[in-house]
Each structure stands twice: as structure tokens, then as C-alpha cells.
mmCIF file of C-alpha atoms in Angstrom:
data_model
loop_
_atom_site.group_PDB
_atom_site.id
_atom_site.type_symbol
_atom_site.label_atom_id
_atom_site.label_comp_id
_atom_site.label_asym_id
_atom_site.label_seq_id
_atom_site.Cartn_x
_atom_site.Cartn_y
_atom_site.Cartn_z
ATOM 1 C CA UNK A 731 -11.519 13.046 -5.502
ATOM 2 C CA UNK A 732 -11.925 12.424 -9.016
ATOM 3 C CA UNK A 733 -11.224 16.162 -9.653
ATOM 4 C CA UNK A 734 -7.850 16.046 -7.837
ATOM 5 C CA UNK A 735 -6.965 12.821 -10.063
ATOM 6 C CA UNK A 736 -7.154 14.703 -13.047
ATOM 7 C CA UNK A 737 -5.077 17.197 -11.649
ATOM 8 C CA UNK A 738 -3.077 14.933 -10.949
ATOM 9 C CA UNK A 739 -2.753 12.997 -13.569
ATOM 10 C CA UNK A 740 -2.448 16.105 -16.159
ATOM 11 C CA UNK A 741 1.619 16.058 -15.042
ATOM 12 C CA UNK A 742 2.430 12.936 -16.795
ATOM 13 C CA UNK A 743 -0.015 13.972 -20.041
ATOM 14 C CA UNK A 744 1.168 17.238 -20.730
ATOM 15 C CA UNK A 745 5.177 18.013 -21.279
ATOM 16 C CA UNK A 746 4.751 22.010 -21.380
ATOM 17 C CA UNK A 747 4.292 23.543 -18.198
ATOM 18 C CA UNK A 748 5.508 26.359 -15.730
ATOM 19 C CA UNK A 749 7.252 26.327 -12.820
ATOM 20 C CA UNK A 750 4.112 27.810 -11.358
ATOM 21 C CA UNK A 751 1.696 25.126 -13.131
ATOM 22 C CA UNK A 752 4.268 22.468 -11.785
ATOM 23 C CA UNK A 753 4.101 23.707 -8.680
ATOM 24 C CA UNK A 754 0.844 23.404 -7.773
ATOM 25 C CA UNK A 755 0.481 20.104 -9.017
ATOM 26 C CA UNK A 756 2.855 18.965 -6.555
ATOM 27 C CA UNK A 757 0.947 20.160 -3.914
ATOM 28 C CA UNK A 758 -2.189 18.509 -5.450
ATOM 29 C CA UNK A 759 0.039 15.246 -5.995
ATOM 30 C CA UNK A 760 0.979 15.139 -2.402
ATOM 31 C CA UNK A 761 -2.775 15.852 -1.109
ATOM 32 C CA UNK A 762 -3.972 13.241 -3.103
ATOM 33 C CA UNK A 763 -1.363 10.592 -1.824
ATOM 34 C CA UNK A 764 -2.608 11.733 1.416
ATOM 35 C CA UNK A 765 -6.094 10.947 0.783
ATOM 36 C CA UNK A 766 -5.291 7.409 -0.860
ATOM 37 C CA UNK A 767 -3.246 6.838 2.359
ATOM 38 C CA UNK A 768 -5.913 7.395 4.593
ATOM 39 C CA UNK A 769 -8.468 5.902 2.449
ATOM 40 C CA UNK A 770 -6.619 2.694 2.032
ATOM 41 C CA UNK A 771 -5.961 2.652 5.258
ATOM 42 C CA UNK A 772 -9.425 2.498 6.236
ATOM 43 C CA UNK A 773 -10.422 0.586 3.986
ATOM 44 C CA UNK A 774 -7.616 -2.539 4.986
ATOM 45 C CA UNK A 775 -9.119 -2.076 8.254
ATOM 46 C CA UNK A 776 -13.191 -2.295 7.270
ATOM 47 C CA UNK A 777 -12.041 -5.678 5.040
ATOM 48 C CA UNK A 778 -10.324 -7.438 7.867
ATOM 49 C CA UNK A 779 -13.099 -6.804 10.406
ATOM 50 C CA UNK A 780 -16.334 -7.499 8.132
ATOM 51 C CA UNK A 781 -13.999 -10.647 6.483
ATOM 52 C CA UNK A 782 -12.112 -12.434 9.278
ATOM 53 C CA UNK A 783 -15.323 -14.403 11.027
ATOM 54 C CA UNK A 784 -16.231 -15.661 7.045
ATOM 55 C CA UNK A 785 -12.446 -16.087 6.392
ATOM 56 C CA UNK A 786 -11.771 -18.955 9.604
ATOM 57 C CA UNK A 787 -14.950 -20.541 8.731
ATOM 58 C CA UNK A 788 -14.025 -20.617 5.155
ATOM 59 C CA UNK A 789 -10.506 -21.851 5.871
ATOM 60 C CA UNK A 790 -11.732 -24.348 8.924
ATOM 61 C CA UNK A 791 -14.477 -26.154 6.201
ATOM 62 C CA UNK A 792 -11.530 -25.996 3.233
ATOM 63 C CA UNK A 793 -9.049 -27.968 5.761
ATOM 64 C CA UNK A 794 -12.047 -30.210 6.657
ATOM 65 C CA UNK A 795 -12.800 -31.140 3.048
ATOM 66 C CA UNK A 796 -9.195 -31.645 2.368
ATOM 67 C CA UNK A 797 -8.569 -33.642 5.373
ATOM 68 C CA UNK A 798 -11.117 -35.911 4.082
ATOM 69 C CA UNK A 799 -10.132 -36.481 0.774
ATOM 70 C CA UNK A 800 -9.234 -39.968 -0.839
ATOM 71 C CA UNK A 801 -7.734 -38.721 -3.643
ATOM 72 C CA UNK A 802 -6.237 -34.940 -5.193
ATOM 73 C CA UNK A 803 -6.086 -35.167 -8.878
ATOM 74 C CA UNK A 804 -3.935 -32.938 -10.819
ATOM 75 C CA UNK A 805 -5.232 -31.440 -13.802
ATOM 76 C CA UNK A 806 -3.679 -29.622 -17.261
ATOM 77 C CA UNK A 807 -5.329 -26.779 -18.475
ATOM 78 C CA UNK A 808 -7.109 -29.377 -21.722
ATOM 79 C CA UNK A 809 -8.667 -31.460 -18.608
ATOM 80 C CA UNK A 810 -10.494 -28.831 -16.653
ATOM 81 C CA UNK A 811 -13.670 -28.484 -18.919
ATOM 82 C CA UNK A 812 -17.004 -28.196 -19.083
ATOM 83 C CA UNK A 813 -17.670 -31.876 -18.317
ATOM 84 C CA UNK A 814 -15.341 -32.321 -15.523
ATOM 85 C CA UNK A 815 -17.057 -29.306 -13.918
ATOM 86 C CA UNK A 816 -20.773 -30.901 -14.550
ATOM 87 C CA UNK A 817 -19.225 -34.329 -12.701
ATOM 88 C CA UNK A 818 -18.503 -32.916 -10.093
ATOM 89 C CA UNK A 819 -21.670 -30.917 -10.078
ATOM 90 C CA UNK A 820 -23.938 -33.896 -10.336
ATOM 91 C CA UNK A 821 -21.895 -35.659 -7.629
ATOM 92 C CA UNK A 822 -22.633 -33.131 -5.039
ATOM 93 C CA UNK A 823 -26.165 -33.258 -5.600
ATOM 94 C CA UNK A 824 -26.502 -36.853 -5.879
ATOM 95 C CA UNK A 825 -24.712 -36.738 -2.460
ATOM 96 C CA UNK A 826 -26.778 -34.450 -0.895
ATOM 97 C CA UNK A 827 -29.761 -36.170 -2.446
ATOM 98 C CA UNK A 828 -28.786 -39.494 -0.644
ATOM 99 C CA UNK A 829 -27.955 -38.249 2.514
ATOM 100 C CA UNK A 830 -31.100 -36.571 2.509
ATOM 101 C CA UNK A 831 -33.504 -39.694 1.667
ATOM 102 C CA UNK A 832 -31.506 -41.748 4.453
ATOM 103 C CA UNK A 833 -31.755 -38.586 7.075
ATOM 104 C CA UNK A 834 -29.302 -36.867 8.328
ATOM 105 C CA UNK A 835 -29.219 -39.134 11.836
ATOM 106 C CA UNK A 836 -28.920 -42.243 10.089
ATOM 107 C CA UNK A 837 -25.410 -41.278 7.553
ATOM 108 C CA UNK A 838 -23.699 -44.436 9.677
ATOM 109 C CA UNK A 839 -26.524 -47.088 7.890
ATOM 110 C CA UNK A 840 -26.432 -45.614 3.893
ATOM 111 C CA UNK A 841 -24.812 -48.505 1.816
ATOM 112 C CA UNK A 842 -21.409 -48.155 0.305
ATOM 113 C CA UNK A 843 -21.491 -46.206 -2.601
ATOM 114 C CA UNK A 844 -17.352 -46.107 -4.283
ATOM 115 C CA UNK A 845 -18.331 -43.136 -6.649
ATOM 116 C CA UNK A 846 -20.224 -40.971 -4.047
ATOM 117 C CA UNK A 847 -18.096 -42.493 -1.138
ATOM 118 C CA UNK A 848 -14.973 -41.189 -2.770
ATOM 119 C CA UNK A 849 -13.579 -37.665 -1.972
ATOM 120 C CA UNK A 850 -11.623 -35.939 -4.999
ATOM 121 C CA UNK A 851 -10.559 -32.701 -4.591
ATOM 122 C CA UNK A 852 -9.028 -31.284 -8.101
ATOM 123 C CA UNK A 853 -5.919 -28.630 -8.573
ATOM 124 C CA UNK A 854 -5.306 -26.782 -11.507
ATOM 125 C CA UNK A 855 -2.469 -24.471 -11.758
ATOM 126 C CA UNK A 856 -3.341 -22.314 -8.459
ATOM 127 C CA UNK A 857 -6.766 -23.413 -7.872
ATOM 128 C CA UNK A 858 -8.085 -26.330 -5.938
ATOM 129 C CA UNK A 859 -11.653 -27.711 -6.320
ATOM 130 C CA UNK A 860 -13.370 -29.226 -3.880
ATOM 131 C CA UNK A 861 -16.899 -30.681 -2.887
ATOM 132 C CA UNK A 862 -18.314 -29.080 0.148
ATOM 133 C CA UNK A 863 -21.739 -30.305 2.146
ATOM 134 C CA UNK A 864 -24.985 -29.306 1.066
ATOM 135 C CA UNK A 865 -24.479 -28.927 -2.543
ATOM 136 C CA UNK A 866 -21.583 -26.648 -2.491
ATOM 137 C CA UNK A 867 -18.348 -26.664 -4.747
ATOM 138 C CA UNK A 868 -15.071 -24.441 -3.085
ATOM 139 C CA UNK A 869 -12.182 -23.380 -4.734
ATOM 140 C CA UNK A 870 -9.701 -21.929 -3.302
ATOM 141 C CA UNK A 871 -7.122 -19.877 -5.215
ATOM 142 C CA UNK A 872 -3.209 -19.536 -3.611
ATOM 143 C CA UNK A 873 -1.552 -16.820 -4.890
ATOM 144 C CA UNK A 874 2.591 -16.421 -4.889
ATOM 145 C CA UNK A 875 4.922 -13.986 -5.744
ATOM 146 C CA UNK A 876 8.461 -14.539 -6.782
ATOM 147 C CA UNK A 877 7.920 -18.356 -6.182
ATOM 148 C CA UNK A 878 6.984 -17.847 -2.397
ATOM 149 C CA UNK A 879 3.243 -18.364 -1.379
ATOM 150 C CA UNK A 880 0.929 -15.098 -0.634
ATOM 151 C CA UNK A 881 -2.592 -14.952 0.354
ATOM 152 C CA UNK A 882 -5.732 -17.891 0.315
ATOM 153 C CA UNK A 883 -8.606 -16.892 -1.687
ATOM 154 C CA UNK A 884 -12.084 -19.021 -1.015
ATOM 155 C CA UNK A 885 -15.152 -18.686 -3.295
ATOM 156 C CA UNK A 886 -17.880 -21.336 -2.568
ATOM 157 C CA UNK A 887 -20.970 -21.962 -5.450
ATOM 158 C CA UNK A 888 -23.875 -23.511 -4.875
ATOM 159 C CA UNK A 889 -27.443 -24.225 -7.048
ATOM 160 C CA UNK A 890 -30.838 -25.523 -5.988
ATOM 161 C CA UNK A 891 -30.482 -28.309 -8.077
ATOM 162 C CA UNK A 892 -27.918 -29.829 -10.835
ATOM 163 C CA UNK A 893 -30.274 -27.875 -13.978
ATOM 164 C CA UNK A 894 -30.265 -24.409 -11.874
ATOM 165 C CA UNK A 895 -27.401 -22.096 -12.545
ATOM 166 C CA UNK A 896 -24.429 -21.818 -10.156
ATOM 167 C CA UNK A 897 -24.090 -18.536 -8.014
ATOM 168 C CA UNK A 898 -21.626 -17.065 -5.139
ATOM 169 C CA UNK A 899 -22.982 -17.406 -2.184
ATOM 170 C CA UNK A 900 -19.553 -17.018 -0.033
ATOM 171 C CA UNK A 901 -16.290 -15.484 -0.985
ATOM 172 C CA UNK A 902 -13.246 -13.716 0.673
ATOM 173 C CA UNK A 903 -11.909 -12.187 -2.703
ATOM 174 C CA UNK A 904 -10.995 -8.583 -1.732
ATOM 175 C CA UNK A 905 -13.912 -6.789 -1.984
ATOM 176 C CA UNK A 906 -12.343 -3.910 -4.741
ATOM 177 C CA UNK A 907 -12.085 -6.451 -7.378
ATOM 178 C CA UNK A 908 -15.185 -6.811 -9.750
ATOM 179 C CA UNK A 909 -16.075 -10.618 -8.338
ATOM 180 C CA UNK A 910 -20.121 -9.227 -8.948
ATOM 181 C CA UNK A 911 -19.960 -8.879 -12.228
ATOM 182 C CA UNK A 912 -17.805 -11.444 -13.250
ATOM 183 C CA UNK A 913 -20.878 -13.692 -11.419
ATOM 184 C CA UNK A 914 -23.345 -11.617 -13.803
ATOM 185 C CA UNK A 915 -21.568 -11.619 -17.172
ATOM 186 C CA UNK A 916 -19.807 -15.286 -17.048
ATOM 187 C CA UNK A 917 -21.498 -17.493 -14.142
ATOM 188 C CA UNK A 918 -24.283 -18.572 -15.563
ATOM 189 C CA UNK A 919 -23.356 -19.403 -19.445
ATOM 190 C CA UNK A 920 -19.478 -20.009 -18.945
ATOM 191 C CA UNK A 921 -18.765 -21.270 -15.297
ATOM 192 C CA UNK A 922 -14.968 -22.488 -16.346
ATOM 193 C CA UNK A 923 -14.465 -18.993 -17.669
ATOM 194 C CA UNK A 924 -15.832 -17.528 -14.365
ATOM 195 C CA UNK A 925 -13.856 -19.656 -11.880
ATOM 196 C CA UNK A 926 -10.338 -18.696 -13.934
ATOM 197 C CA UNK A 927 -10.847 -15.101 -14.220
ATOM 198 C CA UNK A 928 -11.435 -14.699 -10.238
ATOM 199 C CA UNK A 929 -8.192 -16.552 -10.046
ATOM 200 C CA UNK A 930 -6.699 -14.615 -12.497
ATOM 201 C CA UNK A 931 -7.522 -10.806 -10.910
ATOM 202 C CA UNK A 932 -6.742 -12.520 -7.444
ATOM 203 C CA UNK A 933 -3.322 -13.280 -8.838
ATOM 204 C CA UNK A 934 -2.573 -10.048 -10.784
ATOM 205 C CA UNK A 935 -3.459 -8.298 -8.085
ATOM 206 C CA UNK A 936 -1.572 -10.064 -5.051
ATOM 207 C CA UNK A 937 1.964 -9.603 -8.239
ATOM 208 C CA UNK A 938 1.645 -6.075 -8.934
ATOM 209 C CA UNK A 939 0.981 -5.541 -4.859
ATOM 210 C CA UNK A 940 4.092 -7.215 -4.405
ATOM 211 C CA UNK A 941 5.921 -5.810 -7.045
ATOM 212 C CA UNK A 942 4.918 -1.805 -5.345
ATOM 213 C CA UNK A 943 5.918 -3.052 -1.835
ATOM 214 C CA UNK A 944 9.523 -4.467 -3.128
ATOM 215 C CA UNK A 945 10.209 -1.404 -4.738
ATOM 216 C CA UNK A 946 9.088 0.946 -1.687
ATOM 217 C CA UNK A 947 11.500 -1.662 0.425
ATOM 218 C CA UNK A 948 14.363 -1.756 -1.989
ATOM 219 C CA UNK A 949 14.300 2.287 -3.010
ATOM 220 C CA UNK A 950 12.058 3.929 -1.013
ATOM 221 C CA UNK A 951 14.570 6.494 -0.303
ATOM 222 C CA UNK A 952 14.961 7.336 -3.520
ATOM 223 C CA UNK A 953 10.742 7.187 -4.219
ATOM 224 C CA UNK A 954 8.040 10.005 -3.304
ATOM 225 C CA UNK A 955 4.705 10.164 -3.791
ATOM 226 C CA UNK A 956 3.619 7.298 -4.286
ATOM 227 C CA UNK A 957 0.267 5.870 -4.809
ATOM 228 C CA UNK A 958 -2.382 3.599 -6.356
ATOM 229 C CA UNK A 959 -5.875 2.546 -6.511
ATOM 230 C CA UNK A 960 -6.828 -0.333 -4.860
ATOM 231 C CA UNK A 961 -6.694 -2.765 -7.521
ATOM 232 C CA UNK A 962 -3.214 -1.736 -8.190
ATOM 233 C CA UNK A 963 -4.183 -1.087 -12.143
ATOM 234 C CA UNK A 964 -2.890 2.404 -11.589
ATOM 235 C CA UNK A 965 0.422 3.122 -9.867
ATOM 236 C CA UNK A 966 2.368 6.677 -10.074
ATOM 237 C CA UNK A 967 5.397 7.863 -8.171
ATOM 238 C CA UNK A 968 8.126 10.461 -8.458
ATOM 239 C CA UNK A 969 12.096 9.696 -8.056
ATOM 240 C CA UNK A 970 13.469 12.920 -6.984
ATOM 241 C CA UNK A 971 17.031 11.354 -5.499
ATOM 242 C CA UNK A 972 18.806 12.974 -8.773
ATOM 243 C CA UNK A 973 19.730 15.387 -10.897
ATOM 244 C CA UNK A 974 16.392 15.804 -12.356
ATOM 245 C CA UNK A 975 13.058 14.789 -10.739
ATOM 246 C CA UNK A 976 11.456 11.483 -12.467
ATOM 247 C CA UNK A 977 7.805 10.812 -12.372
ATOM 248 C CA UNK A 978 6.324 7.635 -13.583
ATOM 249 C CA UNK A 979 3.198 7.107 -14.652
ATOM 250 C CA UNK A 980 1.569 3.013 -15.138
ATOM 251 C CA UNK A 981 -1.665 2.309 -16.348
ATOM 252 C CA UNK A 982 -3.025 -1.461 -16.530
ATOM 253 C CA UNK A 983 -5.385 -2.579 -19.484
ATOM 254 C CA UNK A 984 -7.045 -5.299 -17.404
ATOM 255 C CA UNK A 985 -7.208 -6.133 -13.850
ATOM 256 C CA UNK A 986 -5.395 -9.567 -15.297
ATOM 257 C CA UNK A 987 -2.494 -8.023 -16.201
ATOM 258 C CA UNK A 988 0.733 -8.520 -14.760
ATOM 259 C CA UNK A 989 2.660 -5.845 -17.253
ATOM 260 C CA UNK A 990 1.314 -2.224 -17.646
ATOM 261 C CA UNK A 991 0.171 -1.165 -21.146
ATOM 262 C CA UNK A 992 0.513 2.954 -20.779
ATOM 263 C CA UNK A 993 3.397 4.120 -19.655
ATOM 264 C CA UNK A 994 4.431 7.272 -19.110
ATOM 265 C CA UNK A 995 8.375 8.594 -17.387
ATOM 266 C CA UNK A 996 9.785 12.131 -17.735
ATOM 267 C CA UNK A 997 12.792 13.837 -16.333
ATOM 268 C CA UNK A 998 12.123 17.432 -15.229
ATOM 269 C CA UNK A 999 15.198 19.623 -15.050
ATOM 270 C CA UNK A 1000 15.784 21.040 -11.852
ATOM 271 C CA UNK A 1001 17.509 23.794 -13.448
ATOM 272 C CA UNK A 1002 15.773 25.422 -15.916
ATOM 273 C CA UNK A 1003 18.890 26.557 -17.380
ATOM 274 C CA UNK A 1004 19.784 23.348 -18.714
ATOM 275 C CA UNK A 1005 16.855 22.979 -20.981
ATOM 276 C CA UNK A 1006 14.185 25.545 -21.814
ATOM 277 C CA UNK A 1007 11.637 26.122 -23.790
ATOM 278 C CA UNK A 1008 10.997 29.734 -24.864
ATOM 279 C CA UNK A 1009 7.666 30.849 -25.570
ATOM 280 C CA UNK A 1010 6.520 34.369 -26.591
ATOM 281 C CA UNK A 1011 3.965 36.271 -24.090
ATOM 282 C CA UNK A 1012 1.890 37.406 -26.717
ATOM 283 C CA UNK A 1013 0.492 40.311 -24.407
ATOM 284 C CA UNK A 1014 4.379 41.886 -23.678
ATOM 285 C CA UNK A 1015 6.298 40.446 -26.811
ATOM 286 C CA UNK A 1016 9.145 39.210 -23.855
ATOM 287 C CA UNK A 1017 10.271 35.651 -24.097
ATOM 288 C CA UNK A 1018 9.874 33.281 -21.088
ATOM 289 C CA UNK A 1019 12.066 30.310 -20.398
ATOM 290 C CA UNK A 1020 10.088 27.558 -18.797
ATOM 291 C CA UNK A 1021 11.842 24.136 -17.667
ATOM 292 C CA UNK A 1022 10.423 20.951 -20.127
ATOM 293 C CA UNK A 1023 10.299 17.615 -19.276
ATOM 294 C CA UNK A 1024 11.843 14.617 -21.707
ATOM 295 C CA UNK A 1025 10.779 11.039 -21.949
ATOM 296 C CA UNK A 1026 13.074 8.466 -21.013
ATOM 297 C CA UNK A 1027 12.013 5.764 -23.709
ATOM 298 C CA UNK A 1028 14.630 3.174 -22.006
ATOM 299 C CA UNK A 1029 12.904 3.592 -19.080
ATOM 300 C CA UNK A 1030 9.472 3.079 -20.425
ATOM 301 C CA UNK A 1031 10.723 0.320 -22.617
ATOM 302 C CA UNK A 1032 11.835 -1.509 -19.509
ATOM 303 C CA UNK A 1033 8.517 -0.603 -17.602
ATOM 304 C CA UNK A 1034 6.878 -2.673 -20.614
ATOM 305 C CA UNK A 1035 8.772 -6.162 -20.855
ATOM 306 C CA UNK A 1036 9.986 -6.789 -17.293
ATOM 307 C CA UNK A 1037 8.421 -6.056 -13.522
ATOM 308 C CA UNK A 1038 8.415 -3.450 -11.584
ATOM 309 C CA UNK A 1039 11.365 -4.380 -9.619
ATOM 310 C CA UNK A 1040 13.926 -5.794 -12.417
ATOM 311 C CA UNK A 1041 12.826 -2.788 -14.048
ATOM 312 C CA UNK A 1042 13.250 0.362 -11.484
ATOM 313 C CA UNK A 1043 17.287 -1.461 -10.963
ATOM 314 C CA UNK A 1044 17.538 -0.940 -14.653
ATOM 315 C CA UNK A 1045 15.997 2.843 -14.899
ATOM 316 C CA UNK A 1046 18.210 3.618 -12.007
ATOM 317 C CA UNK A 1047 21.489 1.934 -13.274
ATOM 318 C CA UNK A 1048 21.162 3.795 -16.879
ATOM 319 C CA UNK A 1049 19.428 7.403 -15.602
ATOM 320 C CA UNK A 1050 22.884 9.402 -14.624
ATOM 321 C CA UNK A 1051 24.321 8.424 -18.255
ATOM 322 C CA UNK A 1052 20.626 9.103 -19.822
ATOM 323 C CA UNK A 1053 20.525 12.620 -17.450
ATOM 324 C CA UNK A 1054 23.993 13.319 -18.563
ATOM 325 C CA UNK A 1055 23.475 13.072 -22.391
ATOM 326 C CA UNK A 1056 19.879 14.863 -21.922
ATOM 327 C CA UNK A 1057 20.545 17.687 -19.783
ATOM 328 C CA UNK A 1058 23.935 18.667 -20.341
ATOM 329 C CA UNK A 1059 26.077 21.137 -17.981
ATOM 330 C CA UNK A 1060 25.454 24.848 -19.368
ATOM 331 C CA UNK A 1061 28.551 25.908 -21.022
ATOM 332 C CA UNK A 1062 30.569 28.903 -19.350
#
């Protein structure tokens, strides 16, 4: 697999090629899309089964918790901190604690207590926070696109005791984002840190998801090719609906970002007669005229500042003008 990516990838690196070379990487290209295909396939299917029994229970104690609540506090980003987090820390264990030294048959006859008796849940930008039985905080991350809601997120944290460190002991975060070793590297000496970045790759990667399908529903008669890791950190396709084919090559730094850092489009000339490259054949002194592709900086320029969508309507508005001036007719 990794093999054919290279292959693959080697089209948007290199701008010197022959017809043969470019050839036979689209044959590669379009056995690796099949692969991804399949493999994604498969994979959407594995996820749903091994995640659907933890995803209703999930969701069931979520609605419970929130059906319960006295109070939802909203929160800026200066208010959720360290302490807030520790509160509500120390309030699930003192709650479990009491329950606990009362038994669990005799909840109805534990005094009144207004701080323990109250039920908080806290939102903050697209996460929700809320205290769970048994020592357990939930948050649950709602993702959008475009303004309109997406997909639920639950991760669930629990410790032995209010000094013990935090870990993940339930989650439905897709399982191809790094949720692991975000628990290693920032769980256990920044917990705020921890609980934002899963909301942050959850978001990314629900927005540049949604940005792929809107462009495969808007254009996808104009699009080939196309495909993309899981994460959706690494999207390429080809536009071959004009005068020149178009491939397009994103790269993401970060599973967090929303924009792609590396971009890559180039218009190959159908027609090698409208722009060659001659190189001597060292072996028969003949020239040979191989096609080269160009890079449309507008395009890539666009690619950078705007999404994926806003941005394809502007490649495609500008490209017969930018094809015109680029690859102009062969005299006669």
C-alpha cells in the first residue's frame, strides 16, 4: 500500500514526465482509489458494528444525566480552567463517596445536601460536561458543518480517587483519530488541553469530511479519482471535464486543521502540441517532445484561504481563462 502511495503521490511532486511515465501512474492512481474504496468501506462497516451497542448506552446515560440536570451553565473559553475542572472532579467523588457510606438501598434517607444535590452540566463552545455515576465525568462533543449539526461524540473519564490521574475508559471518537495518545501525552499533566484537542480533531475531521462529500455532490461529474485517508488530512483528485486534465493535491499539517498547508494543482495538456518540453536522448542525439504540466497558483491560492467548496466554484469559474492564456491554440 504504502508503495503504491508513493507512486502515487510522485504525479503531483514531479512536473517532468512522459506520456508513458504518466500513464502508468494513472493506472496506479485508479488502483489505489480502488483499494481506499474498499478499505474504507470495510472499515465504516467494522466501526458501526463494534461501536453501536457502546454508542446507545453512551447516548441513553448522556440523555439521563441531562434530563436530570438543575442547571446548564455556559462557559467562555477564560472560565473553563483548571479549577473548574478539579470542582467538578471533587464533586463526583464526594458524591460517590456519600452514596456509598449511606448504601446504595438507602439513597431515599441521605440528608439534603444543595452542593452535591445540585446537577450542573457545563457547555463550552461544542462540548458539554457532565457528571456521570460512579465517579465518571462525560463530555460530549457536537460537531456541525455549515451551521447545521453533524455527528455526537462521547468520551467518559474516570479516576480511583480525586489525587489519581484521569483516564478514558469509554469513548465513541472514530477509532482512526489518535484519541490514545492524546490520553498518553496530555491526560495526565494537562486534562483541559486533552478534553479540547479530542474536540478539536472530532471537529476538523467531521469539516473537511463534509467539505469532500459537498464537492463530490456539487461536481462530481466533473471529479475522478478521488480519495483520502481516513482522517481526511490527505485528499487528492483529478478534474478531467476540460481542456487539460487538473490534479489536486492537499496535505493537512495537523489533524486540527480546517485549511490545508501543502498544496499542490497542475494542468496537464492533453495535447502535447500545445506545450512541450524538448529534451535531448543523449543515446540517439533526437529530440523528444514530452507534454509538461503548469501550476495554477490561483487555484492553489484559493485552496489556502477558503474551503474546499467556495474554493473548487472559484478554480472552476477562472480555469477556461487560466487554460486559455496557458495553453494557447497552436498557430497554423
Amino acid at each position: 500500500m504504502e508503495q503504491l502511495k508513493r507512486r502515487s503521490h510522485a504525479l503531483t511532486g514531479e512536473v517532468n514526465f512522459s506520456q508513458e511515465d504518466d500513464t502508468r501512474l494513472e493506472t496506479t492512481r485508479a488502483r489505489l482509489s480502488n483499494v481506499l474504496k474498499r478499505h474504507q468501506a470495510l472499515t465504516e462497516r467494522l466501526q458501526r458494528d463494534s461501536d453501536k451497542m457502546m454508542f446507545e448506552r453512551l447516548i441513553r446515560e448522556f440523555e439521563v444525566a441531562r434530563a436530570s440536570q438543575t442547571d446548564e451553565i455556559s462557559l467562555e473559553d477564560e472560565q473553563w480552567n483548571d479549577g473548574l475542572l478539579a470542582t467538578i472532579r471533587e464533586k463526583v467523588h464526594m458524591e460517590t463517596d456519600r452514596k456509598a457510606s449511606f448504601n446504595e438501598g438507602n439513597e431515599a434517607n441521605m440528608p439534603t445536601d444543595p452542593l452535591l444535590d445540585a446537577k450542573i452540566t457545563y457547555r463550552i463552545c461544542n462540548k458539554v460536561i457532565c457528571c456521570l455515576r460512579d465517579a465518571r465525568i462525560g463530555i460530549q462533543y457536537e460537531t456541525s458543518f455549515a451551521g447545521e449539526p453533524c455527528e455526537i461524540y462521547h468520551c467518559v473519564l474516570e479516576s480511583k480517587s480525586f489525587l489519581e490521574k484521569m483516564t478514558v475508559i469509554q469513548h465513541t471518537i472514530p477509532f482512526f483519530l489518535p484519541i490514545r495518545e492524546a490520553e498518553n501525552d496530555l491526560l495526565s499533566s494537562n486534562a483541559i488541553k486533552f478534553i479540547d484537542y479530542v474536540g478539536a480533531i472530532c471537529q476538523a475531521f467531521v469539516d473537511r469530511r463534509e467539505q469532500v462529500r459537498l464537492i463530490k455532490e456539487l461536481y462530481g461529474n466533473q471529479i475522478k479519482d478521488l480519495f483520502h485517508s481516513l482522517p481526511y488530512n490527505m485528499i487528492d483528485f483529478v478534474l478531467d471535464d476540460f481542456d487539460c486534465k487538473v490534479t489536486v493535491s492537499l496535505r493537512y499539517a495537523d489533524l486540527v486543521s480546517i485549511l490545508p498547508s501543502r498544496i499542490r494543482v497542475l494542468a496537464w495538456p492533453l495535447h502535447p502540441s500545445k506545450k512541450v518540453l524538448t529534451t535531448e536522448n543523449k543515446g540517439s542525439g533526437n529530440a523528444a517532445a514530452q507534454p509538461i504540466p503548469s501550476r495554477l497558483s490561483y487555484a492553489e491560492d484559493a485552496l489556502r484561504t477558503v474551503s474546499l467548496p467556495e474554493a473548487y466554484a472559484e478554480i472552476v469559474l477562472n480555469l477556461p481563462r487560466v487554460l486559455q492564456q496557458m495553453f494557447p491554440p497552436a498557430s497554423t
